[in-house]
Coordinates of C-alpha atoms in Angstrom, one line a residue:
M1 CA -6.1 -11.3 -3.7
K2 CA -7.1 -14.6 -4.9
T3 CA -10.7 -15.6 -5.6
K4 CA -12.5 -18.9 -5.6
P5 CA -12.1 -21.1 -8.8
Q6 CA -14.7 -20.2 -11.4
H7 CA -17.4 -22.7 -12.0
D8 CA -18.6 -23.7 -15.4
A9 CA -20.0 -20.6 -17.2
N10 CA -22.5 -22.8 -19.1
R11 CA -24.0 -24.5 -16.1
D12 CA -26.5 -21.7 -15.2
H13 CA -27.4 -21.4 -18.9
D14 CA -29.6 -24.5 -18.6
A15 CA -32.4 -23.1 -16.5
T16 CA -35.7 -24.9 -16.0
K17 CA -38.8 -23.9 -17.9
G18 CA -41.6 -21.6 -16.6
A19 CA -41.7 -18.3 -14.7
D20 CA -39.2 -19.5 -12.0
G21 CA -36.9 -20.9 -14.7
D22 CA -37.0 -17.6 -16.6
A23 CA -36.0 -15.7 -13.4
Q24 CA -33.2 -18.2 -12.8
A25 CA -32.0 -17.8 -16.3
H26 CA -32.1 -14.0 -16.0
H27 CA -30.1 -14.1 -12.8
G28 CA -27.8 -16.8 -14.2
T29 CA -26.9 -14.7 -17.3
R30 CA -26.0 -11.7 -15.2
E31 CA -23.9 -13.8 -12.8
R32 CA -22.0 -15.4 -15.7
V33 CA -21.3 -11.9 -17.2
V34 CA -20.0 -10.6 -13.9
R35 CA -17.9 -13.7 -13.3
A36 CA -16.5 -13.5 -16.8
A37 CA -15.6 -9.8 -16.4
S38 CA -14.0 -10.4 -13.0
R39 CA -11.9 -13.3 -14.3
L40 CA -10.8 -11.5 -17.5
M41 CA -10.0 -8.2 -15.8
Q42 CA -8.1 -10.2 -13.1
R43 CA -5.8 -11.5 -15.9
Q44 CA -5.8 -8.7 -18.5
G45 CA -6.7 -5.6 -16.5
Y46 CA -9.4 -3.1 -17.3
D47 CA -8.1 -1.7 -20.5
G48 CA -7.1 -5.1 -21.9
T49 CA -10.6 -6.5 -21.5
G50 CA -13.4 -5.6 -24.0
I51 CA -17.2 -6.0 -23.7
K52 CA -17.3 -8.3 -26.7
Q53 CA -14.8 -10.6 -25.1
I54 CA -16.7 -10.6 -21.8
A55 CA -19.9 -11.5 -23.7
Q56 CA -18.2 -14.4 -25.5
E57 CA -16.6 -15.7 -22.3
A58 CA -20.0 -15.6 -20.5
K59 CA -21.8 -17.2 -23.4
A60 CA -24.1 -14.2 -23.5
T61 CA -25.2 -11.9 -26.3
L62 CA -23.8 -8.3 -26.4
G63 CA -27.4 -7.1 -26.0
S64 CA -27.7 -9.0 -22.7
V65 CA -24.6 -7.5 -21.4
Y66 CA -25.9 -4.0 -22.1
H67 CA -29.3 -4.9 -20.7
F68 CA -27.8 -5.7 -17.3
F69 CA -25.1 -3.0 -17.5
P70 CA -26.4 0.0 -19.5
G71 CA -23.4 2.0 -18.2
G72 CA -21.1 -0.2 -20.3
K73 CA -17.7 -1.5 -19.2
Q74 CA -17.3 0.9 -16.3
E75 CA -20.5 -0.3 -14.7
L76 CA -19.6 -3.9 -15.3
A77 CA -16.2 -3.3 -13.8
V78 CA -17.7 -2.0 -10.6
A79 CA -19.8 -5.2 -10.4
A80 CA -16.7 -7.3 -11.1
V81 CA -14.7 -5.6 -8.4
R82 CA -17.6 -6.2 -5.9
H83 CA -17.7 -9.8 -7.0
G84 CA -13.9 -10.2 -6.4
D85 CA -14.4 -8.5 -3.0
E86 CA -17.1 -10.8 -1.9
E87 CA -15.2 -13.9 -2.9
F88 CA -12.1 -12.8 -1.1
V89 CA -14.0 -11.8 2.0
E90 CA -15.3 -15.4 2.2
I91 CA -11.8 -16.8 1.7
L92 CA -10.2 -14.4 4.2
R93 CA -12.8 -15.2 6.9
E94 CA -12.2 -18.9 6.4
V95 CA -8.4 -18.6 6.6
L96 CA -8.5 -16.2 9.6
A97 CA -10.9 -18.6 11.5
S98 CA -8.7 -21.6 10.8
E99 CA -6.0 -20.4 13.3
T100 CA -6.7 -19.3 16.8
D101 CA -3.3 -17.7 17.0
P102 CA -3.4 -14.4 14.9
A103 CA 0.3 -14.7 14.1
E104 CA -0.3 -18.1 12.6
A105 CA -3.3 -16.8 10.8
M106 CA -1.0 -14.4 8.9
I107 CA 1.1 -17.3 7.7
A108 CA -2.0 -19.1 6.7
C109 CA -3.1 -16.1 4.7
T110 CA 0.1 -15.9 2.7
R111 CA 0.1 -19.7 2.2
A112 CA -3.4 -19.5 0.8
L113 CA -2.5 -16.7 -1.6
A114 CA 0.6 -18.7 -2.7
D115 CA -1.5 -21.8 -3.3
G116 CA -4.0 -19.8 -5.4
L117 CA -1.2 -18.2 -7.5
R118 CA 0.5 -21.6 -8.0
D119 CA -2.7 -23.3 -9.0
S120 CA -3.4 -20.7 -11.7
D121 CA 0.2 -20.9 -13.0
W122 CA 0.8 -17.5 -11.5
A123 CA -1.8 -15.8 -13.6
D124 CA -4.6 -14.9 -11.1
G125 CA -3.5 -12.1 -8.9
C126 CA -5.9 -9.7 -7.1
P127 CA -8.9 -9.0 -9.3
V128 CA -9.7 -5.8 -7.4
T129 CA -6.3 -4.3 -7.8
A130 CA -5.9 -5.4 -11.4
T131 CA -9.2 -3.7 -12.4
A132 CA -8.8 -0.6 -10.3
L133 CA -5.2 0.2 -11.3
G134 CA -6.1 0.7 -14.9
T135 CA -8.8 3.2 -14.1
A136 CA -7.0 5.6 -11.8
H137 CA -8.3 9.1 -11.9
R138 CA -10.9 8.4 -14.7
A139 CA -13.4 6.0 -13.2
P140 CA -14.3 7.1 -9.6
D141 CA -17.0 4.5 -9.3
I142 CA -14.5 1.7 -9.8
Q143 CA -12.0 3.4 -7.4
Q144 CA -14.8 3.7 -4.8
A145 CA -15.7 0.0 -5.1
A146 CA -12.0 -1.0 -4.7
A147 CA -11.6 1.3 -1.7
E148 CA -14.6 -0.3 -0.1
A149 CA -13.1 -3.7 -0.7
F150 CA -9.8 -2.9 0.9
E151 CA -11.7 -1.4 3.9
R152 CA -13.6 -4.6 4.4
W153 CA -10.5 -6.7 4.2
R154 CA -8.7 -4.5 6.7
G155 CA -11.7 -4.6 9.0
L156 CA -11.7 -8.4 9.0
V157 CA -8.0 -8.5 9.9
A158 CA -8.4 -5.8 12.6
E159 CA -11.3 -7.8 14.1
K160 CA -9.2 -10.9 14.3
L161 CA -6.3 -9.0 16.0
H162 CA -8.5 -7.1 18.4
G163 CA -10.2 -10.4 19.4
A164 CA -6.7 -11.7 20.3
G165 CA -6.1 -9.0 22.8
I166 CA -4.5 -6.3 20.7
D167 CA -5.5 -2.7 21.3
E168 CA -8.3 -1.6 19.0
A169 CA -6.4 1.3 17.5
D170 CA -3.3 -0.8 17.0
A171 CA -5.4 -3.6 15.5
R172 CA -6.9 -1.1 13.0
D173 CA -3.5 0.2 12.0
L174 CA -2.1 -3.3 11.7
G175 CA -5.1 -4.2 9.4
H176 CA -3.8 -1.6 7.0
T177 CA -0.2 -3.0 7.3
V178 CA -1.3 -6.6 6.8
I179 CA -3.5 -5.9 3.7
S180 CA -0.9 -3.6 2.1
T181 CA 1.9 -6.2 2.7
L182 CA -0.2 -9.0 1.3
E183 CA -1.1 -7.0 -1.8
G184 CA 2.6 -6.2 -2.5
A185 CA 3.9 -9.7 -1.7
E186 CA 1.2 -11.3 -3.9
L187 CA 2.2 -9.0 -6.8
A188 CA 5.9 -9.8 -6.3
A189 CA 5.2 -13.5 -6.2
Q190 CA 3.2 -13.3 -9.4
V191 CA 5.9 -11.4 -11.2
S192 CA 8.7 -13.7 -10.0
R193 CA 6.6 -16.9 -10.3
S194 CA 7.8 -17.8 -6.8
D195 CA 6.1 -18.1 -3.5
E196 CA 9.1 -16.7 -1.7
P197 CA 7.8 -13.1 -1.4
L198 CA 4.7 -14.4 0.3
R199 CA 6.5 -16.8 2.6
I200 CA 8.8 -14.0 3.8
A201 CA 5.9 -11.6 4.2
G202 CA 4.0 -14.2 6.3
T203 CA 7.0 -14.8 8.6
H204 CA 7.5 -11.1 9.3
L205 CA 3.8 -10.3 9.6
A206 CA 3.6 -13.0 12.2
R207 CA 6.5 -11.5 14.1
L208 CA 5.0 -8.1 13.9
I209 CA 1.6 -9.3 15.2
D210 CA 3.3 -11.1 18.0
S211 CA 5.1 -7.9 19.1
Y212 CA 1.7 -6.3 19.8
R213 CA 0.2 -9.1 21.8
P214 CA 0.2 -9.3 25.5
A215 CA 3.4 -11.1 26.7
D216 CA 1.5 -14.1 28.0
A217 CA -0.3 -14.6 24.7
R218 CA 2.8 -14.6 22.4
R219 CA 4.0 -17.7 20.6

């Protein structure tokens, strides 16, 4: 899923002097490293991204990277997945809240994903999936972080649907369907460089959601 645009990696580098400034610089360096890892793995995958490249992108020394992440690239990838998760949770909450009608909210979600892909020239897909796919069966910590991300996203969708009057069990199952459909449609849109897969997904997700709502609440 899309994430928020990355801010200037050098901005946090200019921390103020003194003890507070040192703490800010310490935190700022770690944040830059995580953001750089998330962005690079989003575009290149786990195997295509190296520690040295992450350090260069973050304007950090290699020693700093290992200071914050002594477990190396796998530990950093877990942090990158969690970062992508947190950013998408913020976006998903905002989009779901923008529409009272849950069916319209599905269309808003696909529109937001399409806009993010188009703005990145179809380069920025889901950072969680891009990182986790390359580590299947060999990095359980990364897989766990990705599973937790998907669970959070499904939960947000289920909460929206249940709040609109859909049975709790159905809302939970539909949360799985919605997130799985969005993931697949986003990948298809990225590969085809077209928003058509997302537009179609949004239309049919909206119809599906409507079919579960009380008759007097349907569009």
